[in-house]
C-alpha positions as a Markdown table, in Angstrom:
| # | Residue | x | y | z |
|---|---|---|---|---|
| 1 | Met | 117.7 | 117.3 | 96.0 |
| 2 | Thr | 117.0 | 119.7 | 98.8 |
| 3 | Pro | 118.0 | 119.1 | 102.4 |
| 4 | Ser | 114.4 | 118.5 | 103.3 |
| 5 | Thr | 113.9 | 115.8 | 100.7 |
| 6 | Pro | 114.1 | 112.3 | 102.3 |
| 7 | Thr | 116.9 | 110.1 | 101.0 |
| 8 | Leu | 116.9 | 106.4 | 100.7 |
| 9 | Leu | 119.5 | 104.7 | 102.9 |
| 10 | Ala | 120.7 | 101.1 | 102.1 |
| 11 | Gly | 123.2 | 98.7 | 103.3 |
| 12 | Thr | 124.1 | 95.0 | 102.8 |
| 13 | Gly | 125.5 | 92.2 | 104.8 |
| 14 | Arg | 126.4 | 88.6 | 104.0 |
| 15 | Arg | 127.2 | 85.3 | 105.7 |
| 16 | Cys | 128.3 | 81.9 | 104.3 |
| 17 | Thr | 125.6 | 79.4 | 105.5 |
| 18 | Asn | 127.0 | 76.1 | 104.3 |
| 19 | Pro | 125.2 | 73.1 | 105.8 |
| 20 | Pro | 127.2 | 70.0 | 107.0 |
| 21 | Pro | 128.2 | 68.2 | 103.9 |
| 22 | Asn | 126.5 | 65.0 | 104.9 |
| 23 | Ile | 123.2 | 66.6 | 106.0 |
| 24 | Ala | 119.8 | 65.1 | 104.9 |
| 25 | His | 119.5 | 66.2 | 101.3 |
| 26 | Gly | 117.1 | 66.9 | 98.5 |
| 27 | Gly | 113.9 | 65.1 | 99.3 |
| 28 | Trp | 113.1 | 64.0 | 95.7 |
| 29 | Gly | 110.7 | 61.0 | 95.5 |
| 30 | Ala | 113.0 | 59.6 | 92.7 |
| 31 | Gln | 116.3 | 59.9 | 94.6 |
| 32 | Lys | 118.1 | 56.9 | 96.1 |
| 33 | His | 120.3 | 58.6 | 98.6 |
| 34 | Glu | 119.4 | 60.2 | 101.9 |
| 35 | Gln | 122.5 | 62.4 | 102.7 |
| 36 | Ala | 124.5 | 64.9 | 100.7 |
| 37 | Glu | 128.0 | 63.9 | 99.7 |
| 38 | Gly | 129.6 | 67.4 | 99.6 |
| 39 | Ile | 129.1 | 71.0 | 98.7 |
| 40 | Asp | 129.5 | 72.2 | 95.1 |
| 41 | Leu | 129.1 | 76.0 | 95.7 |
| 42 | Asp | 128.8 | 78.0 | 98.9 |
| 43 | Phe | 125.4 | 78.8 | 100.3 |
| 44 | Trp | 124.8 | 82.5 | 101.2 |
| 45 | Thr | 122.4 | 84.6 | 103.2 |
| 46 | Thr | 122.5 | 88.2 | 102.0 |
| 47 | Ala | 120.8 | 90.9 | 103.9 |
| 48 | Leu | 119.6 | 94.2 | 102.4 |
| 49 | Ala | 118.6 | 97.0 | 104.8 |
| 50 | Leu | 116.4 | 99.9 | 103.6 |
| 51 | Ser | 115.5 | 103.0 | 105.5 |
| 52 | Asp | 114.1 | 106.5 | 105.0 |
| 53 | Gly | 115.2 | 107.6 | 108.5 |
| 54 | His | 111.8 | 106.7 | 110.0 |
| 55 | Thr | 110.9 | 103.2 | 108.7 |
| 56 | Thr | 113.5 | 100.5 | 108.3 |
| 57 | Ala | 113.1 | 97.1 | 106.5 |
| 58 | Val | 115.4 | 94.1 | 106.2 |
| 59 | Val | 115.2 | 91.7 | 103.3 |
| 60 | Leu | 117.0 | 88.3 | 103.6 |
| 61 | Asp | 117.9 | 86.4 | 100.4 |
| 62 | Ile | 118.5 | 82.8 | 101.7 |
| 63 | Asp | 119.8 | 79.8 | 99.8 |
| 64 | Ile | 117.3 | 77.3 | 100.9 |
| 65 | Gln | 114.5 | 75.1 | 99.5 |
| 66 | Ile | 111.6 | 76.0 | 101.7 |
| 67 | Leu | 111.0 | 78.2 | 104.8 |
| 68 | Thr | 108.1 | 76.8 | 106.7 |
| 69 | Asn | 106.1 | 79.3 | 108.8 |
| 70 | Glu | 108.0 | 78.0 | 111.9 |
| 71 | Arg | 111.4 | 78.3 | 110.3 |
| 72 | Ala | 110.7 | 81.7 | 108.9 |
| 73 | Asp | 109.4 | 82.9 | 112.3 |
| 74 | Gln | 112.6 | 81.5 | 113.9 |
| 75 | Ile | 114.9 | 83.5 | 111.5 |
| 76 | Arg | 112.8 | 86.7 | 111.7 |
| 77 | Ala | 112.7 | 86.6 | 115.5 |
| 78 | Ala | 116.5 | 86.1 | 115.6 |
| 79 | Val | 117.0 | 89.1 | 113.3 |
| 80 | Ser | 114.6 | 91.2 | 115.3 |
| 81 | Gln | 116.3 | 90.4 | 118.6 |
| 82 | Ala | 119.7 | 91.2 | 117.2 |
| 83 | Thr | 118.7 | 94.4 | 115.4 |
| 84 | Gly | 115.8 | 95.8 | 117.5 |
| 85 | Gln | 113.7 | 96.0 | 114.3 |
| 86 | Pro | 110.1 | 94.9 | 114.5 |
| 87 | Val | 109.5 | 91.3 | 113.2 |
| 88 | Glu | 106.9 | 92.6 | 110.7 |
| 89 | Asn | 109.6 | 94.7 | 109.1 |
| 90 | Ile | 111.8 | 91.7 | 108.4 |
| 91 | Arg | 111.4 | 89.5 | 105.3 |
| 92 | Ala | 112.9 | 86.0 | 104.8 |
| 93 | Cys | 113.0 | 84.9 | 101.2 |
| 94 | Ala | 113.9 | 81.4 | 100.0 |
| 95 | Thr | 115.6 | 80.9 | 96.6 |
| 96 | His | 113.9 | 77.4 | 96.5 |
| 97 | Thr | 116.9 | 75.4 | 95.6 |
| 98 | His | 116.0 | 71.7 | 95.6 |
| 99 | Ser | 119.5 | 70.6 | 96.2 |
| 100 | Gly | 119.8 | 71.9 | 99.7 |
| 101 | Pro | 119.0 | 70.4 | 103.1 |
| 102 | Val | 115.5 | 68.8 | 103.5 |
| 103 | Pro | 113.2 | 71.2 | 105.4 |
| 104 | Tyr | 111.3 | 68.3 | 107.0 |
| 105 | Gln | 111.9 | 64.7 | 107.7 |
| 106 | Ser | 109.7 | 62.9 | 105.2 |
| 107 | Trp | 111.1 | 59.4 | 104.5 |
| 108 | Ile | 114.7 | 60.5 | 105.1 |
| 109 | Glu | 116.3 | 59.3 | 108.3 |
| 110 | Lys | 120.1 | 59.6 | 107.8 |
| 111 | Gly | 121.5 | 63.1 | 108.4 |
| 112 | Tyr | 118.2 | 64.5 | 109.6 |
| 113 | Asp | 119.7 | 65.1 | 113.1 |
| 114 | Leu | 121.8 | 67.8 | 111.5 |
| 115 | Val | 118.9 | 69.8 | 110.1 |
| 116 | Gly | 117.7 | 71.4 | 113.3 |
| 117 | Pro | 121.2 | 72.6 | 114.4 |
| 118 | Trp | 121.8 | 73.9 | 110.9 |
| 119 | Phe | 118.6 | 76.0 | 111.1 |
| 120 | Asp | 119.7 | 77.4 | 114.4 |
| 121 | Asp | 123.0 | 78.4 | 112.8 |
| 122 | Leu | 121.1 | 79.8 | 109.8 |
| 123 | Ala | 119.0 | 82.0 | 112.1 |
| 124 | Arg | 122.2 | 83.3 | 113.8 |
| 125 | Trp | 124.0 | 83.9 | 110.5 |
| 126 | Ser | 121.0 | 85.8 | 109.2 |
| 127 | Ala | 120.9 | 88.0 | 112.2 |
| 128 | Glu | 124.7 | 88.7 | 111.8 |
| 129 | Ala | 124.1 | 89.6 | 108.1 |
| 130 | Ala | 121.3 | 91.9 | 109.1 |
| 131 | Val | 123.4 | 93.7 | 111.8 |
| 132 | Glu | 126.1 | 94.2 | 109.2 |
| 133 | Ala | 123.6 | 95.6 | 106.7 |
| 134 | Leu | 122.2 | 98.1 | 109.2 |
| 135 | Ala | 125.6 | 99.2 | 110.3 |
| 136 | Ala | 126.5 | 99.9 | 106.6 |
| 137 | Leu | 123.4 | 102.1 | 105.8 |
| 138 | Gln | 124.3 | 105.0 | 103.5 |
| 139 | Pro | 122.5 | 107.3 | 101.1 |
| 140 | Val | 121.8 | 105.7 | 97.7 |
| 141 | Glu | 120.1 | 106.6 | 94.5 |
| 142 | Leu | 117.9 | 104.1 | 92.7 |
| 143 | Arg | 117.5 | 103.1 | 89.1 |
| 144 | Ala | 115.5 | 100.2 | 87.6 |
| 145 | Gly | 115.3 | 98.4 | 84.4 |
| 146 | Arg | 114.0 | 95.2 | 82.9 |
| 147 | Gly | 115.0 | 92.6 | 80.3 |
| 148 | Glu | 114.2 | 89.0 | 79.3 |
| 149 | Cys | 115.7 | 85.6 | 79.8 |
| 150 | Arg | 114.5 | 82.3 | 78.5 |
| 151 | Ile | 116.2 | 79.8 | 80.7 |
| 152 | Asn | 112.6 | 79.1 | 82.1 |
| 153 | Ala | 109.4 | 77.6 | 80.7 |
| 154 | Asn | 106.0 | 76.4 | 81.9 |
| 155 | Arg | 106.6 | 73.1 | 83.7 |
| 156 | Arg | 103.0 | 71.6 | 83.7 |
| 157 | Cys | 102.9 | 69.0 | 80.9 |
| 158 | Ala | 100.8 | 66.1 | 79.8 |
| 159 | Thr | 101.2 | 63.2 | 77.4 |
| 160 | Pro | 98.8 | 62.7 | 74.5 |
| 161 | Ala | 97.0 | 60.1 | 76.8 |
| 162 | Gly | 96.5 | 62.8 | 79.5 |
| 163 | Glu | 99.2 | 61.6 | 82.0 |
| 164 | Arg | 100.5 | 64.7 | 83.8 |
| 165 | Phe | 104.2 | 65.3 | 84.6 |
| 166 | Leu | 106.6 | 68.1 | 85.3 |
| 167 | Gly | 108.7 | 69.0 | 82.3 |
| 168 | Val | 109.0 | 71.7 | 79.6 |
| 169 | Asn | 105.7 | 73.0 | 78.1 |
| 170 | Thr | 106.7 | 75.7 | 75.6 |
| 171 | Asp | 103.1 | 76.4 | 74.8 |
| 172 | Gly | 102.1 | 77.1 | 78.4 |
| 173 | Pro | 102.1 | 80.6 | 80.0 |
| 174 | Cys | 105.5 | 81.8 | 81.3 |
| 175 | Asp | 107.0 | 85.0 | 82.7 |
| 176 | His | 110.4 | 85.6 | 81.2 |
| 177 | Asp | 110.8 | 89.1 | 82.8 |
| 178 | Val | 114.1 | 90.0 | 84.5 |
| 179 | Ile | 113.5 | 93.0 | 86.7 |
| 180 | Val | 116.5 | 94.8 | 88.1 |
| 181 | Val | 116.9 | 97.5 | 90.7 |
| 182 | Arg | 120.3 | 99.1 | 91.1 |
| 183 | Leu | 121.2 | 101.0 | 94.3 |
| 184 | Asp | 124.3 | 103.3 | 93.9 |
| 185 | Pro | 126.1 | 105.3 | 96.5 |
| 186 | Leu | 124.7 | 108.8 | 96.5 |
| 187 | Gly | 127.0 | 111.8 | 95.9 |
| 188 | Arg | 129.8 | 109.8 | 94.2 |
| 189 | Arg | 130.2 | 111.0 | 90.7 |
| 190 | Ala | 132.8 | 109.8 | 88.2 |
| 191 | Gly | 134.2 | 113.3 | 87.8 |
| 192 | Leu | 134.3 | 115.8 | 85.0 |
| 193 | Arg | 134.9 | 114.8 | 81.4 |
| 194 | Pro | 136.5 | 117.3 | 79.0 |
| 195 | Val | 134.5 | 117.8 | 75.8 |
| 196 | Leu | 135.2 | 120.0 | 72.8 |
| 197 | Gln | 136.2 | 123.7 | 73.0 |
| 198 | Gly | 137.3 | 123.5 | 76.6 |
| 199 | Gln | 133.9 | 122.5 | 78.0 |
| 200 | Val | 133.5 | 119.9 | 80.7 |
| 201 | Glu | 130.5 | 117.8 | 81.7 |
| 202 | Asp | 129.6 | 115.9 | 84.8 |
| 203 | Leu | 129.7 | 112.1 | 84.4 |
| 204 | Pro | 127.3 | 109.7 | 86.0 |
| 205 | Tyr | 128.5 | 107.4 | 88.7 |
| 206 | Ser | 130.4 | 104.6 | 87.0 |
| 207 | Gly | 131.6 | 102.6 | 90.0 |
| 208 | Pro | 130.1 | 99.4 | 91.5 |
| 209 | Pro | 126.6 | 99.6 | 92.9 |
| 210 | Leu | 125.9 | 99.0 | 96.6 |
| 211 | Ala | 123.4 | 96.3 | 95.5 |
| 212 | Thr | 121.7 | 94.9 | 92.5 |
| 213 | Leu | 118.2 | 93.4 | 93.2 |
| 214 | Val | 116.9 | 90.7 | 90.8 |
| 215 | Asn | 113.4 | 89.3 | 90.4 |
| 216 | Tyr | 113.0 | 86.3 | 88.1 |
| 217 | Ala | 110.6 | 83.3 | 88.2 |
| 218 | Cys | 112.0 | 79.8 | 87.8 |
| 219 | His | 112.1 | 76.7 | 90.0 |
| 220 | Ala | 115.6 | 76.1 | 91.2 |
| 221 | Thr | 115.4 | 72.5 | 90.0 |
| 222 | Ile | 118.2 | 72.3 | 87.4 |
| 223 | Met | 119.8 | 69.8 | 89.7 |
| 224 | Gly | 117.6 | 66.7 | 90.2 |
| 225 | Pro | 117.2 | 63.4 | 92.0 |
| 226 | Ala | 120.6 | 61.9 | 90.9 |
| 227 | Asn | 122.6 | 64.8 | 92.3 |
| 228 | Arg | 124.1 | 64.2 | 95.7 |
| 229 | Leu | 125.8 | 67.6 | 96.1 |
| 230 | Leu | 124.6 | 70.6 | 98.0 |
| 231 | Thr | 124.2 | 73.5 | 95.6 |
| 232 | Pro | 122.4 | 76.9 | 95.5 |
| 233 | Asp | 121.4 | 75.9 | 91.9 |
| 234 | Tyr | 121.2 | 78.7 | 89.3 |
| 235 | Pro | 120.5 | 81.6 | 91.7 |
| 236 | Gly | 124.0 | 81.0 | 93.2 |
| 237 | Ala | 125.7 | 81.0 | 89.9 |
| 238 | Met | 123.7 | 84.0 | 88.7 |
| 239 | Arg | 124.8 | 86.1 | 91.7 |
| 240 | Arg | 128.4 | 85.4 | 91.2 |
| 241 | Val | 128.3 | 86.4 | 87.5 |
| 242 | Val | 126.6 | 89.7 | 88.4 |
| 243 | Glu | 128.9 | 90.6 | 91.2 |
| 244 | Gln | 132.0 | 89.9 | 89.0 |
| 245 | Ala | 130.6 | 91.9 | 86.1 |
| 246 | Val | 128.9 | 94.8 | 88.0 |
| 247 | Gly | 130.3 | 94.8 | 91.5 |
| 248 | Gly | 128.5 | 95.2 | 94.8 |
| 249 | Arg | 126.2 | 92.5 | 96.1 |
| 250 | Cys | 123.5 | 90.8 | 94.1 |
| 251 | Ile | 120.2 | 89.9 | 95.9 |
| 252 | Phe | 117.9 | 87.4 | 94.3 |
| 253 | Leu | 114.2 | 87.3 | 95.0 |
| 254 | Gln | 112.5 | 84.3 | 93.5 |
| 255 | Gly | 109.4 | 85.1 | 91.5 |
| 256 | Ser | 106.0 | 83.5 | 90.9 |
| 257 | Ala | 107.5 | 80.1 | 89.9 |
| 258 | Gly | 104.7 | 77.7 | 90.9 |
| 259 | Asn | 104.3 | 76.5 | 87.3 |
| 260 | Ile | 107.6 | 77.6 | 86.0 |
| 261 | Gly | 110.8 | 75.5 | 85.8 |
| 262 | Pro | 114.1 | 75.5 | 83.9 |
| 263 | Val | 114.5 | 74.5 | 80.3 |
| 264 | Gln | 117.0 | 71.9 | 81.5 |
| 265 | Gly | 115.7 | 70.4 | 84.7 |
| 266 | Phe | 116.4 | 67.4 | 87.0 |
| 267 | Gln | 120.1 | 67.1 | 86.0 |
| 268 | Ser | 123.1 | 65.6 | 87.8 |
| 269 | Asp | 125.9 | 67.7 | 86.3 |
| 270 | Pro | 126.6 | 70.9 | 88.2 |
| 271 | Lys | 128.0 | 72.5 | 85.0 |
| 272 | Ile | 124.4 | 72.8 | 83.7 |
| 273 | Tyr | 123.1 | 75.0 | 86.6 |
| 274 | Arg | 126.3 | 77.1 | 86.4 |
| 275 | Gln | 125.7 | 77.6 | 82.7 |
| 276 | Leu | 122.1 | 78.5 | 83.0 |
| 277 | Gly | 122.8 | 80.7 | 86.0 |
| 278 | Ala | 125.5 | 82.5 | 84.0 |
| 279 | Ile | 123.0 | 83.2 | 81.1 |
| 280 | Leu | 120.6 | 84.8 | 83.6 |
| 281 | Gly | 123.5 | 86.6 | 85.3 |
| 282 | His | 124.8 | 88.2 | 82.1 |
| 283 | Glu | 121.3 | 89.5 | 81.3 |
| 284 | Val | 121.1 | 91.0 | 84.8 |
| 285 | Ala | 124.6 | 92.5 | 84.3 |
| 286 | Lys | 123.6 | 94.0 | 80.9 |
| 287 | Ile | 120.5 | 95.7 | 82.5 |
| 288 | Ala | 122.4 | 96.9 | 85.5 |
| 289 | Leu | 125.3 | 98.3 | 83.5 |
| 290 | Ala | 123.0 | 100.1 | 81.1 |
| 291 | Leu | 121.3 | 101.9 | 83.9 |
| 292 | Asn | 124.4 | 104.0 | 84.4 |
| 293 | Gly | 125.7 | 103.8 | 80.8 |
| 294 | Val | 122.7 | 104.4 | 78.5 |
| 295 | Pro | 121.1 | 107.8 | 79.1 |
| 296 | Ser | 117.4 | 107.8 | 80.2 |
| 297 | Ala | 117.0 | 111.1 | 78.3 |
| 298 | Met | 119.1 | 113.6 | 76.4 |
| 299 | Thr | 118.8 | 117.3 | 75.4 |
| 300 | Phe | 120.5 | 118.7 | 72.3 |
| 301 | Arg | 123.0 | 121.3 | 73.4 |
| 302 | Glu | 124.9 | 122.5 | 70.3 |
| 303 | Ile | 126.7 | 121.7 | 67.1 |
| 304 | Val | 130.5 | 121.9 | 67.1 |
| 305 | Pro | 132.3 | 122.5 | 63.9 |
| 306 | Ser | 134.6 | 119.7 | 62.8 |
| 307 | Gly | 135.4 | 117.7 | 59.7 |
| 308 | Ala | 131.8 | 116.7 | 60.0 |
| 309 | Pro | 129.6 | 118.9 | 62.3 |
| 310 | Leu | 129.4 | 117.2 | 65.8 |
| 311 | Gly | 126.3 | 117.3 | 68.0 |
| 312 | Leu | 126.7 | 117.6 | 71.8 |
| 313 | Tyr | 124.0 | 116.6 | 74.2 |
| 314 | Asp | 123.2 | 117.0 | 77.9 |
| 315 | Leu | 122.7 | 113.5 | 79.1 |
| 316 | Gln | 120.4 | 112.4 | 81.9 |
| 317 | Phe | 120.7 | 109.2 | 84.0 |
| 318 | Ala | 117.6 | 109.9 | 86.0 |
| 319 | Pro | 117.2 | 108.1 | 89.3 |
| 320 | Arg | 113.8 | 106.9 | 90.5 |
| 321 | Ala | 112.2 | 107.9 | 93.8 |
| 322 | Gly | 113.4 | 105.8 | 96.7 |
| 323 | Cys | 111.3 | 107.2 | 99.5 |
| 324 | Pro | 109.2 | 106.7 | 101.6 |
| 325 | Val | 109.9 | 103.2 | 102.9 |
| 326 | Gln | 106.7 | 101.5 | 104.0 |
| 327 | Val | 106.0 | 97.9 | 105.2 |
| 328 | Arg | 102.7 | 96.1 | 105.4 |
| 329 | Gln | 102.1 | 92.5 | 106.6 |
| 330 | Thr | 98.7 | 90.8 | 106.3 |
| 331 | Glu | 97.0 | 87.5 | 105.6 |
| 332 | Ile | 94.8 | 87.0 | 102.5 |
| 333 | Ser | 92.1 | 84.3 | 102.8 |
| 334 | Val | 91.9 | 82.0 | 99.7 |
| 335 | Pro | 89.5 | 79.2 | 99.1 |
| 336 | Leu | 90.7 | 75.6 | 99.2 |
| 337 | Arg | 89.6 | 72.9 | 96.7 |
| 338 | Glu | 87.5 | 70.0 | 97.9 |
| 339 | Gly | 88.9 | 66.5 | 98.4 |
| 340 | Leu | 92.1 | 67.3 | 100.4 |
| 341 | Pro | 93.7 | 64.3 | 102.2 |
| 342 | Glu | 92.6 | 63.2 | 105.6 |
| 343 | Lys | 95.4 | 63.4 | 108.2 |
| 344 | Lys | 95.0 | 60.0 | 109.8 |
| 345 | Ala | 95.0 | 58.1 | 106.5 |
| 346 | Ala | 97.9 | 60.1 | 105.2 |
| 347 | Ala | 100.0 | 59.4 | 108.4 |
| 348 | Glu | 99.2 | 55.7 | 108.2 |
| 349 | Lys | 100.2 | 55.5 | 104.6 |
| 350 | Leu | 103.5 | 57.3 | 105.2 |
| 351 | Ala | 104.3 | 54.9 | 108.1 |
| 352 | Gln | 103.4 | 52.0 | 105.9 |
| 353 | Trp | 105.7 | 53.0 | 103.1 |
| 354 | Lys | 108.6 | 53.9 | 105.4 |
| 355 | Ser | 108.3 | 50.4 | 106.9 |
| 356 | Arg | 108.4 | 48.9 | 103.4 |
| 357 | Leu | 111.4 | 51.1 | 102.5 |
| 358 | Ala | 113.3 | 49.8 | 105.6 |
| 359 | Ala | 112.5 | 46.2 | 104.5 |
| 360 | Ala | 113.5 | 46.8 | 100.9 |
| 361 | Arg | 116.8 | 48.2 | 102.0 |
| 362 | Ala | 117.4 | 45.3 | 104.4 |
| 363 | Asn | 116.7 | 42.9 | 101.5 |
| 364 | Arg | 118.8 | 45.0 | 99.0 |
| 365 | Asp | 115.9 | 45.1 | 96.6 |
| 366 | Pro | 116.4 | 48.0 | 94.1 |
| 367 | Ala | 113.0 | 47.9 | 92.6 |
| 368 | Ala | 111.3 | 47.8 | 96.0 |
| 369 | Ile | 113.5 | 50.6 | 97.2 |
| 370 | Thr | 112.5 | 52.8 | 94.2 |
| 371 | Glu | 108.8 | 52.1 | 94.7 |
| 372 | Ala | 108.9 | 52.7 | 98.5 |
| 373 | Ile | 110.8 | 56.0 | 98.2 |
| 374 | Tyr | 108.4 | 57.3 | 95.6 |
| 375 | Met | 105.3 | 56.2 | 97.5 |
| 376 | Ala | 106.7 | 57.5 | 100.9 |
| 377 | Arg | 107.4 | 60.9 | 99.3 |
| 378 | Arg | 103.9 | 61.1 | 97.9 |
| 379 | Ala | 102.4 | 60.1 | 101.2 |
| 380 | Asp | 104.5 | 62.8 | 103.0 |
| 381 | Ile | 103.1 | 65.4 | 100.6 |
| 382 | Gln | 99.6 | 64.3 | 101.4 |
| 383 | Leu | 100.3 | 64.4 | 105.1 |
| 384 | Arg | 101.7 | 68.0 | 104.9 |
| 385 | Leu | 98.6 | 69.1 | 102.9 |
| 386 | Ala | 96.4 | 67.5 | 105.6 |
| 387 | Asp | 98.4 | 69.2 | 108.4 |
| 388 | Asp | 98.2 | 72.6 | 106.7 |
| 389 | Phe | 94.7 | 72.6 | 105.3 |
| 390 | Gly | 92.8 | 69.5 | 106.5 |
| 391 | Gly | 89.2 | 70.2 | 107.5 |
| 392 | Arg | 89.2 | 73.8 | 106.2 |
| 393 | Ser | 87.5 | 75.5 | 103.4 |
| 394 | Ser | 90.0 | 78.4 | 103.2 |
| 395 | Ala | 93.6 | 79.2 | 104.0 |
| 396 | Ala | 95.4 | 82.3 | 105.1 |
| 397 | Val | 98.3 | 83.2 | 102.8 |
| 398 | Arg | 101.0 | 85.3 | 104.5 |
| 399 | Thr | 101.5 | 88.4 | 102.4 |
| 400 | His | 104.4 | 90.9 | 103.0 |
| 401 | Ile | 104.9 | 94.1 | 101.1 |
| 402 | Ile | 107.8 | 96.5 | 101.2 |
| 403 | Thr | 107.7 | 99.7 | 99.2 |
| 404 | Phe | 110.4 | 102.3 | 98.7 |
| 405 | Gly | 109.6 | 105.1 | 96.4 |
| 406 | Asp | 108.7 | 103.7 | 93.0 |
| 407 | Val | 109.5 | 100.1 | 93.9 |
| 408 | Ala | 107.2 | 97.5 | 95.5 |
| 409 | Leu | 108.5 | 94.2 | 96.8 |
| 410 | Val | 105.4 | 92.0 | 97.0 |
| 411 | Gly | 105.8 | 88.6 | 98.6 |
| 412 | Cys | 103.7 | 85.6 | 99.7 |
| 413 | Ser | 104.3 | 82.4 | 101.6 |
| 414 | Leu | 103.2 | 80.0 | 98.9 |
| 415 | Glu | 104.2 | 79.1 | 95.3 |
| 416 | Pro | 102.1 | 81.5 | 93.1 |
| 417 | Phe | 101.7 | 80.6 | 89.5 |
| 418 | Cys | 103.1 | 83.0 | 86.9 |
| 419 | Glu | 99.7 | 84.1 | 85.8 |
| 420 | Ile | 99.1 | 85.6 | 89.3 |
| 421 | Gly | 102.5 | 87.2 | 89.3 |
| 422 | Leu | 102.0 | 88.7 | 85.9 |
| 423 | Ala | 98.6 | 90.1 | 86.9 |
| 424 | Ile | 99.9 | 91.7 | 90.1 |
| 425 | Lys | 102.8 | 93.3 | 88.2 |
| 426 | Arg | 100.5 | 94.6 | 85.5 |
| 427 | Gln | 97.9 | 96.0 | 88.0 |
| 428 | Ser | 100.4 | 97.4 | 90.5 |
| 429 | Pro | 100.3 | 101.2 | 91.0 |
| 430 | Phe | 104.1 | 101.1 | 91.5 |
| 431 | Pro | 106.2 | 101.5 | 88.3 |
| 432 | Val | 108.6 | 98.7 | 89.5 |
| 433 | Thr | 107.0 | 95.7 | 91.1 |
| 434 | Phe | 108.7 | 92.5 | 92.2 |
| 435 | Met | 106.3 | 89.6 | 92.7 |
| 436 | Cys | 107.8 | 86.9 | 94.9 |
| 437 | Gly | 106.8 | 83.6 | 96.3 |
| 438 | Tyr | 108.5 | 81.6 | 99.1 |
| 439 | Thr | 108.4 | 84.5 | 101.5 |
| 440 | Asn | 108.1 | 84.3 | 105.3 |
């Protein structure tokens, strides 16, 4: 690398972002509780800063279910104000855990007063993590690999009678790809290794990476309606396995998981999300460790006489290009289906079922409570659809793209199906492409 060649700079920062343990929780239509009853595993926001000396981007990996446009804007604005970086160069990514705080009120009343203050704290913590990441910028080299993990499956199912439900559809399309980018400190080599006949050879860097980036598509719904604990679901367990095995910080970017869920979903035992997260984490660790352990190429050097002739090779662990860093933010117009709910009717239905829920609870009627929660949740979904898309024939999808060298991080604000993600990755001009939902 010549002095004139641009070098990728990277840094990371992290903050614990635990919500109050009794915050409004979950939001499942099948749950009976309103508030969480404790925290099973810490929530994190991890910031990754990337720069080529001219353009700088910040990526936030946030343990949260959903970032509405307003909440994403709040967090990005806080980071921009704290760092001086343009808002358009800041990306906020949700892991999509369904066992975190509710993002909006729906039918839940208890604990919802804690949600707004927690989001204010989350914005501040995200800004602090970003400041830490930018202060830690250092030259890195980049390697990338991919593998496969089958803790996920298509989740759109139907009974023989045609009734649709969310479950495990092993015959449906699914993206099992695990894409990994490893960022290693530049200029740190493991040293010289003696070989035969007094020769020595340079070893590749064998220490911990600065960061390991992971792209995988699967709804974080291993924990389900009966769970009353705040958890980051499998992404949190996966990160911890990777960081213990590989070192550095692990950053998870949720993939195109609109129609993809876990092979064990809607559970109440936290051991299950930890186990499935560990399975994914070990696959990520295997890929990341191989990038500095298994040569990308080798050239035969010579044969050395021994009891059996021994071949020596010059090994290569070739990094990928990491520059330039570029950011693009745009909106893509997509058509909407007909028959979307009307706002006034949806609001009236939600109010009706919330009233019935209050009466059922006052009467301690379990069957009526179950029905009212389910119907109120469905009415709330209809109201949010009406709020977002009512009276329109098309919608603008926020799209955010960060590229650095051979890598593209493509993100959109919705839940793309895996077929869309697979097509974008297949058609991308970048050798390594992350396709992410739940962005900004």
